[in-house]
Amino acid sequence: MKMVEIRTLQPEEVSSAVELKVRCWQEELAGKVEHALSFEDELGFFTAWAQSEKEHEDRRILLGAFLNGQLLGAAFGSFAEETDAENAMELNGLWVEEDHRGKGISLMLLRNLIREYRTLGRDKMVVYNHHFAPSNPYYRKLHGEVIRQEKQLDGQLLVDVFLHPLDLLDRKLSEMLMKHEEGFPKL
């Protein structure tokens, strides 16, 4: 069995994660909203965002899932705004290459990310997710509670704001990963 490695992205690997984000964004919004992302703009934003954690008293974590050096998925996190939830982290993005979905990669990325934030004393996770995105049922399955909805992109896009207790989420992710290991095809 080949092992997927989950680790912090190196600065030169962030561009591959941003390319993945741009592709996944187009897929999630297909037929719902016309809003293309610019790779250059997104790369500039995430590079500056990752480098500005100290000035914002934040902890920004960028993880990648790799198999034989190939990026299969990425997860970005930060401290959540206090207005969303006290003592929480925010999932700023979770993307997996289409050919590698359904293999537990998002579960591994998310579990590693939340465990890092738990060591920093965070006990909840906030997720902003497009209401009609294919990933929306994923956050519901993980026992996320929709604490509010808001409209983004000039009112064109309905977004659910989920709140997850990290201890419950960690247990749920571990259970789901165990099921993958027992009965699902390996990479």
PDB file of C-alpha atoms in Angstrom:
ATOM      1  CA  MET A   1       0.000   0.000   0.000  1.00  0.00           C
ATOM      2  CA  LYS A   2       1.276   3.456  -0.894  1.00  0.00           C
ATOM      3  CA  MET A   3       1.197   5.965   1.938  1.00  0.00           C
ATOM      4  CA  VAL A   4      -0.115   9.475   1.549  1.00  0.00           C
ATOM      5  CA  GLU A   5       2.051  12.011   3.354  1.00  0.00           C
ATOM      6  CA  ILE A   6       0.322  14.952   5.038  1.00  0.00           C
ATOM      7  CA  ARG A   7       2.698  17.843   5.725  1.00  0.00           C
ATOM      8  CA  THR A   8       3.103  21.595   5.779  1.00  0.00           C
ATOM      9  CA  LEU A   9       3.358  23.069   2.305  1.00  0.00           C
ATOM     10  CA  GLN A  10       6.701  24.562   1.418  1.00  0.00           C
ATOM     11  CA  PRO A  11       6.539  28.106  -0.022  1.00  0.00           C
ATOM     12  CA  GLU A  12       7.299  26.810  -3.528  1.00  0.00           C
ATOM     13  CA  GLU A  13       4.375  24.331  -3.258  1.00  0.00           C
ATOM     14  CA  VAL A  14       1.710  26.937  -2.484  1.00  0.00           C
ATOM     15  CA  SER A  15       1.245  27.680  -6.190  1.00  0.00           C
ATOM     16  CA  SER A  16       0.214  24.054  -6.851  1.00  0.00           C
ATOM     17  CA  ALA A  17      -2.347  24.266  -4.034  1.00  0.00           C
ATOM     18  CA  VAL A  18      -3.696  27.538  -5.440  1.00  0.00           C
ATOM     19  CA  GLU A  19      -3.989  25.967  -8.922  1.00  0.00           C
ATOM     20  CA  LEU A  20      -6.045  23.194  -7.313  1.00  0.00           C
ATOM     21  CA  LYS A  21      -8.227  25.769  -5.530  1.00  0.00           C
ATOM     22  CA  VAL A  22      -8.939  27.611  -8.785  1.00  0.00           C
ATOM     23  CA  ARG A  23      -9.949  24.366 -10.544  1.00  0.00           C
ATOM     24  CA  CYS A  24     -12.163  23.271  -7.638  1.00  0.00           C
ATOM     25  CA  TRP A  25     -13.779  26.725  -7.407  1.00  0.00           C
ATOM     26  CA  GLN A  26     -14.890  26.520 -11.031  1.00  0.00           C
ATOM     27  CA  GLU A  27     -16.279  23.039 -10.432  1.00  0.00           C
ATOM     28  CA  GLU A  28     -18.188  24.086  -7.286  1.00  0.00           C
ATOM     29  CA  LEU A  29     -19.780  27.108  -8.936  1.00  0.00           C
ATOM     30  CA  ALA A  30     -20.578  25.467 -12.280  1.00  0.00           C
ATOM     31  CA  GLY A  31     -23.994  26.649 -13.393  1.00  0.00           C
ATOM     32  CA  LYS A  32     -24.658  28.579 -10.166  1.00  0.00           C
ATOM     33  CA  VAL A  33     -22.636  31.784 -10.399  1.00  0.00           C
ATOM     34  CA  GLU A  34     -20.385  33.248 -13.053  1.00  0.00           C
ATOM     35  CA  HIS A  35     -17.250  34.175 -11.131  1.00  0.00           C
ATOM     36  CA  ALA A  36     -13.859  33.104 -12.427  1.00  0.00           C
ATOM     37  CA  LEU A  37     -10.801  33.235 -10.204  1.00  0.00           C
ATOM     38  CA  SER A  38      -7.480  34.507 -11.421  1.00  0.00           C
ATOM     39  CA  PHE A  39      -4.591  32.206 -10.540  1.00  0.00           C
ATOM     40  CA  GLU A  40      -2.244  35.182 -10.225  1.00  0.00           C
ATOM     41  CA  ASP A  41      -4.629  37.064  -7.914  1.00  0.00           C
ATOM     42  CA  GLU A  42      -5.255  33.995  -5.751  1.00  0.00           C
ATOM     43  CA  LEU A  43      -1.556  33.175  -5.520  1.00  0.00           C
ATOM     44  CA  GLY A  44      -0.773  36.756  -4.528  1.00  0.00           C
ATOM     45  CA  PHE A  45      -3.552  36.732  -1.938  1.00  0.00           C
ATOM     46  CA  PHE A  46      -2.595  33.414  -0.304  1.00  0.00           C
ATOM     47  CA  THR A  47       1.123  34.199  -0.346  1.00  0.00           C
ATOM     48  CA  ALA A  48       0.521  37.528   1.412  1.00  0.00           C
ATOM     49  CA  TRP A  49      -2.065  35.923   3.716  1.00  0.00           C
ATOM     50  CA  ALA A  50       0.329  33.172   4.810  1.00  0.00           C
ATOM     51  CA  GLN A  51       3.139  35.663   5.414  1.00  0.00           C
ATOM     52  CA  SER A  52       1.034  38.106   7.444  1.00  0.00           C
ATOM     53  CA  GLU A  53       0.029  35.831  10.321  1.00  0.00           C
ATOM     54  CA  LYS A  54       2.222  37.570  12.908  1.00  0.00           C
ATOM     55  CA  GLU A  55       0.904  41.051  12.181  1.00  0.00           C
ATOM     56  CA  HIS A  56      -2.649  39.690  12.533  1.00  0.00           C
ATOM     57  CA  GLU A  57      -1.827  37.630  15.656  1.00  0.00           C
ATOM     58  CA  ASP A  58      -2.953  34.543  13.779  1.00  0.00           C
ATOM     59  CA  ARG A  59      -1.692  31.042  13.117  1.00  0.00           C
ATOM     60  CA  ARG A  60      -2.072  30.131   9.463  1.00  0.00           C
ATOM     61  CA  ILE A  61      -1.468  26.513   8.559  1.00  0.00           C
ATOM     62  CA  LEU A  62      -1.199  25.267   4.976  1.00  0.00           C
ATOM     63  CA  LEU A  63      -1.130  21.486   4.600  1.00  0.00           C
ATOM     64  CA  GLY A  64      -0.704  19.295   1.555  1.00  0.00           C
ATOM     65  CA  ALA A  65      -1.396  15.630   0.873  1.00  0.00           C
ATOM     66  CA  PHE A  66       1.347  14.076  -1.234  1.00  0.00           C
ATOM     67  CA  LEU A  67       1.884  10.727  -2.909  1.00  0.00           C
ATOM     68  CA  ASN A  68       5.289  10.190  -4.492  1.00  0.00           C
ATOM     69  CA  GLY A  69       5.844  13.953  -4.452  1.00  0.00           C
ATOM     70  CA  GLN A  70       2.559  14.731  -6.244  1.00  0.00           C
ATOM     71  CA  LEU A  71       0.109  17.087  -4.544  1.00  0.00           C
ATOM     72  CA  LEU A  72      -3.254  15.320  -4.186  1.00  0.00           C
ATOM     73  CA  GLY A  73      -4.984  17.833  -1.939  1.00  0.00           C
ATOM     74  CA  ALA A  74      -4.548  20.843   0.307  1.00  0.00           C
ATOM     75  CA  ALA A  75      -6.131  22.369   3.403  1.00  0.00           C
ATOM     76  CA  PHE A  76      -5.650  25.902   4.717  1.00  0.00           C
ATOM     77  CA  GLY A  77      -6.615  27.105   8.176  1.00  0.00           C
ATOM     78  CA  SER A  78      -6.406  30.155  10.426  1.00  0.00           C
ATOM     79  CA  PHE A  79      -7.836  31.482  13.655  1.00  0.00           C
ATOM     80  CA  ALA A  80     -11.517  32.312  13.196  1.00  0.00           C
ATOM     81  CA  GLU A  81     -12.907  35.773  13.737  1.00  0.00           C
ATOM     82  CA  GLU A  82     -14.301  36.176  17.256  1.00  0.00           C
ATOM     83  CA  THR A  83     -17.579  37.331  15.683  1.00  0.00           C
ATOM     84  CA  ASP A  84     -17.996  33.829  14.188  1.00  0.00           C
ATOM     85  CA  ALA A  85     -17.048  31.865  17.308  1.00  0.00           C
ATOM     86  CA  GLU A  86     -14.769  32.310  20.284  1.00  0.00           C
ATOM     87  CA  ASN A  87     -11.686  30.116  20.490  1.00  0.00           C
ATOM     88  CA  ALA A  88     -12.218  28.689  17.011  1.00  0.00           C
ATOM     89  CA  MET A  89     -10.190  27.968  13.912  1.00  0.00           C
ATOM     90  CA  GLU A  90     -11.475  28.591  10.408  1.00  0.00           C
ATOM     91  CA  LEU A  91     -11.127  26.200   7.515  1.00  0.00           C
ATOM     92  CA  ASN A  92     -10.054  28.547   4.731  1.00  0.00           C
ATOM     93  CA  GLY A  93      -9.996  25.858   2.071  1.00  0.00           C
ATOM     94  CA  LEU A  94     -10.032  22.123   1.492  1.00  0.00           C
ATOM     95  CA  TRP A  95      -9.425  20.856  -2.035  1.00  0.00           C
ATOM     96  CA  VAL A  96      -8.676  17.388  -3.431  1.00  0.00           C
ATOM     97  CA  GLU A  97      -7.794  16.440  -7.005  1.00  0.00           C
ATOM     98  CA  GLU A  98     -10.866  14.957  -8.674  1.00  0.00           C
ATOM     99  CA  ASP A  99      -9.148  11.624  -9.438  1.00  0.00           C
ATOM    100  CA  HIS A 100      -8.301  11.161  -5.753  1.00  0.00           C
ATOM    101  CA  ARG A 101     -11.639  11.968  -4.140  1.00  0.00           C
ATOM    102  CA  GLY A 102     -13.408   9.309  -2.104  1.00  0.00           C
ATOM    103  CA  LYS A 103     -10.126   7.878  -0.831  1.00  0.00           C
ATOM    104  CA  GLY A 104     -10.020   9.608   2.552  1.00  0.00           C
ATOM    105  CA  ILE A 105      -7.602  12.373   1.573  1.00  0.00           C
ATOM    106  CA  SER A 106      -9.896  15.203   2.696  1.00  0.00           C
ATOM    107  CA  LEU A 107     -10.463  13.316   5.966  1.00  0.00           C
ATOM    108  CA  MET A 108      -6.695  13.030   6.565  1.00  0.00           C
ATOM    109  CA  LEU A 109      -6.051  16.666   5.700  1.00  0.00           C
ATOM    110  CA  LEU A 110      -8.866  17.918   7.887  1.00  0.00           C
ATOM    111  CA  ARG A 111      -7.951  15.694  10.830  1.00  0.00           C
ATOM    112  CA  ASN A 112      -4.310  16.804  10.741  1.00  0.00           C
ATOM    113  CA  LEU A 113      -5.334  20.450  10.431  1.00  0.00           C
ATOM    114  CA  ILE A 114      -7.754  20.399  13.349  1.00  0.00           C
ATOM    115  CA  ARG A 115      -5.304  18.497  15.528  1.00  0.00           C
ATOM    116  CA  GLU A 116      -2.747  21.244  14.990  1.00  0.00           C
ATOM    117  CA  TYR A 117      -5.304  23.843  16.046  1.00  0.00           C
ATOM    118  CA  ARG A 118      -6.367  21.784  19.047  1.00  0.00           C
ATOM    119  CA  THR A 119      -2.744  21.938  20.277  1.00  0.00           C
ATOM    120  CA  LEU A 120      -3.103  25.725  20.013  1.00  0.00           C
ATOM    121  CA  GLY A 121      -6.114  25.627  22.330  1.00  0.00           C
ATOM    122  CA  ARG A 122      -8.832  25.958  19.684  1.00  0.00           C
ATOM    123  CA  ASP A 123     -11.987  23.929  20.316  1.00  0.00           C
ATOM    124  CA  LYS A 124     -14.272  24.754  17.377  1.00  0.00           C
ATOM    125  CA  MET A 125     -14.049  25.041  13.601  1.00  0.00           C
ATOM    126  CA  VAL A 126     -15.863  27.539  11.381  1.00  0.00           C
ATOM    127  CA  VAL A 127     -16.437  26.694   7.714  1.00  0.00           C
ATOM    128  CA  TYR A 128     -17.899  28.980   5.047  1.00  0.00           C
ATOM    129  CA  ASN A 129     -19.340  26.753   2.308  1.00  0.00           C
ATOM    130  CA  HIS A 130     -21.503  27.532  -0.717  1.00  0.00           C
ATOM    131  CA  HIS A 131     -25.011  26.268  -0.003  1.00  0.00           C
ATOM    132  CA  PHE A 132     -25.294  24.264  -3.250  1.00  0.00           C
ATOM    133  CA  ALA A 133     -21.646  23.120  -3.422  1.00  0.00           C
ATOM    134  CA  PRO A 134     -21.015  19.385  -3.742  1.00  0.00           C
ATOM    135  CA  SER A 135     -19.011  19.660  -0.498  1.00  0.00           C
ATOM    136  CA  ASN A 136     -21.917  21.070   1.534  1.00  0.00           C
ATOM    137  CA  PRO A 137     -23.310  17.622   2.499  1.00  0.00           C
ATOM    138  CA  TYR A 138     -19.766  16.675   3.602  1.00  0.00           C
ATOM    139  CA  TYR A 139     -19.809  19.306   6.369  1.00  0.00           C
ATOM    140  CA  ARG A 140     -23.312  18.251   7.387  1.00  0.00           C
ATOM    141  CA  LYS A 141     -22.193  14.606   7.557  1.00  0.00           C
ATOM    142  CA  LEU A 142     -19.397  15.734   9.861  1.00  0.00           C
ATOM    143  CA  HIS A 143     -22.073  17.074  12.265  1.00  0.00           C
ATOM    144  CA  GLY A 144     -21.592  20.723  11.391  1.00  0.00           C
ATOM    145  CA  GLU A 145     -24.295  23.082  12.601  1.00  0.00           C
ATOM    146  CA  VAL A 146     -25.275  25.900  10.259  1.00  0.00           C
ATOM    147  CA  ILE A 147     -25.084  28.956  12.517  1.00  0.00           C
ATOM    148  CA  ARG A 148     -26.123  31.405   9.784  1.00  0.00           C
ATOM    149  CA  GLN A 149     -26.365  31.970   6.068  1.00  0.00           C
ATOM    150  CA  GLU A 150     -25.045  34.949   4.169  1.00  0.00           C
ATOM    151  CA  LYS A 151     -24.951  36.144   0.601  1.00  0.00           C
ATOM    152  CA  GLN A 152     -21.614  36.749  -1.107  1.00  0.00           C
ATOM    153  CA  LEU A 153     -20.511  37.863  -4.573  1.00  0.00           C
ATOM    154  CA  ASP A 154     -22.940  40.789  -4.683  1.00  0.00           C
ATOM    155  CA  GLY A 155     -25.775  38.641  -3.348  1.00  0.00           C
ATOM    156  CA  GLN A 156     -25.408  35.963  -6.030  1.00  0.00           C
ATOM    157  CA  LEU A 157     -24.075  33.172  -3.820  1.00  0.00           C
ATOM    158  CA  LEU A 158     -25.730  31.760  -0.699  1.00  0.00           C
ATOM    159  CA  VAL A 159     -23.143  30.580   1.835  1.00  0.00           C
ATOM    160  CA  ASP A 160     -23.741  28.357   4.866  1.00  0.00           C
ATOM    161  CA  VAL A 161     -21.542  29.104   7.883  1.00  0.00           C
ATOM    162  CA  PHE A 162     -20.927  25.867   9.770  1.00  0.00           C
ATOM    163  CA  LEU A 163     -19.664  25.424  13.321  1.00  0.00           C
ATOM    164  CA  HIS A 164     -18.066  22.138  14.410  1.00  0.00           C
ATOM    165  CA  PRO A 165     -16.854  21.222  17.923  1.00  0.00           C
ATOM    166  CA  LEU A 166     -13.298  19.972  17.319  1.00  0.00           C
ATOM    167  CA  ASP A 167     -13.444  17.046  19.752  1.00  0.00           C
ATOM    168  CA  LEU A 168     -16.556  15.614  18.054  1.00  0.00           C
ATOM    169  CA  LEU A 169     -15.110  16.361  14.620  1.00  0.00           C
ATOM    170  CA  ASP A 170     -11.828  14.633  15.441  1.00  0.00           C
ATOM    171  CA  ARG A 171     -13.699  11.498  16.582  1.00  0.00           C
ATOM    172  CA  LYS A 172     -15.923  11.507  13.490  1.00  0.00           C
ATOM    173  CA  LEU A 173     -12.953  11.924  11.132  1.00  0.00           C
ATOM    174  CA  SER A 174     -11.079   9.096  12.882  1.00  0.00           C
ATOM    175  CA  GLU A 175     -14.113   6.802  12.578  1.00  0.00           C
ATOM    176  CA  MET A 176     -14.506   7.610   8.902  1.00  0.00           C
ATOM    177  CA  LEU A 177     -10.803   7.054   8.235  1.00  0.00           C
ATOM    178  CA  MET A 178     -10.971   3.696   9.989  1.00  0.00           C
ATOM    179  CA  LYS A 179     -13.820   2.661   7.666  1.00  0.00           C
ATOM    180  CA  HIS A 180     -11.699   3.713   4.686  1.00  0.00           C
ATOM    181  CA  GLU A 181      -8.792   1.610   5.917  1.00  0.00           C
ATOM    182  CA  GLU A 182     -11.032  -1.421   6.476  1.00  0.00           C
ATOM    183  CA  GLY A 183     -13.137  -1.483   3.372  1.00  0.00           C
ATOM    184  CA  PHE A 184     -12.147   0.947   0.700  1.00  0.00           C
ATOM    185  CA  PRO A 185      -9.598   0.583  -2.078  1.00  0.00           C
ATOM    186  CA  LYS A 186      -6.105   1.733  -1.202  1.00  0.00           C
ATOM    187  CA  LEU A 187      -4.120   4.201  -3.278  1.00  0.00           C
TER     188      LEU A 187
END
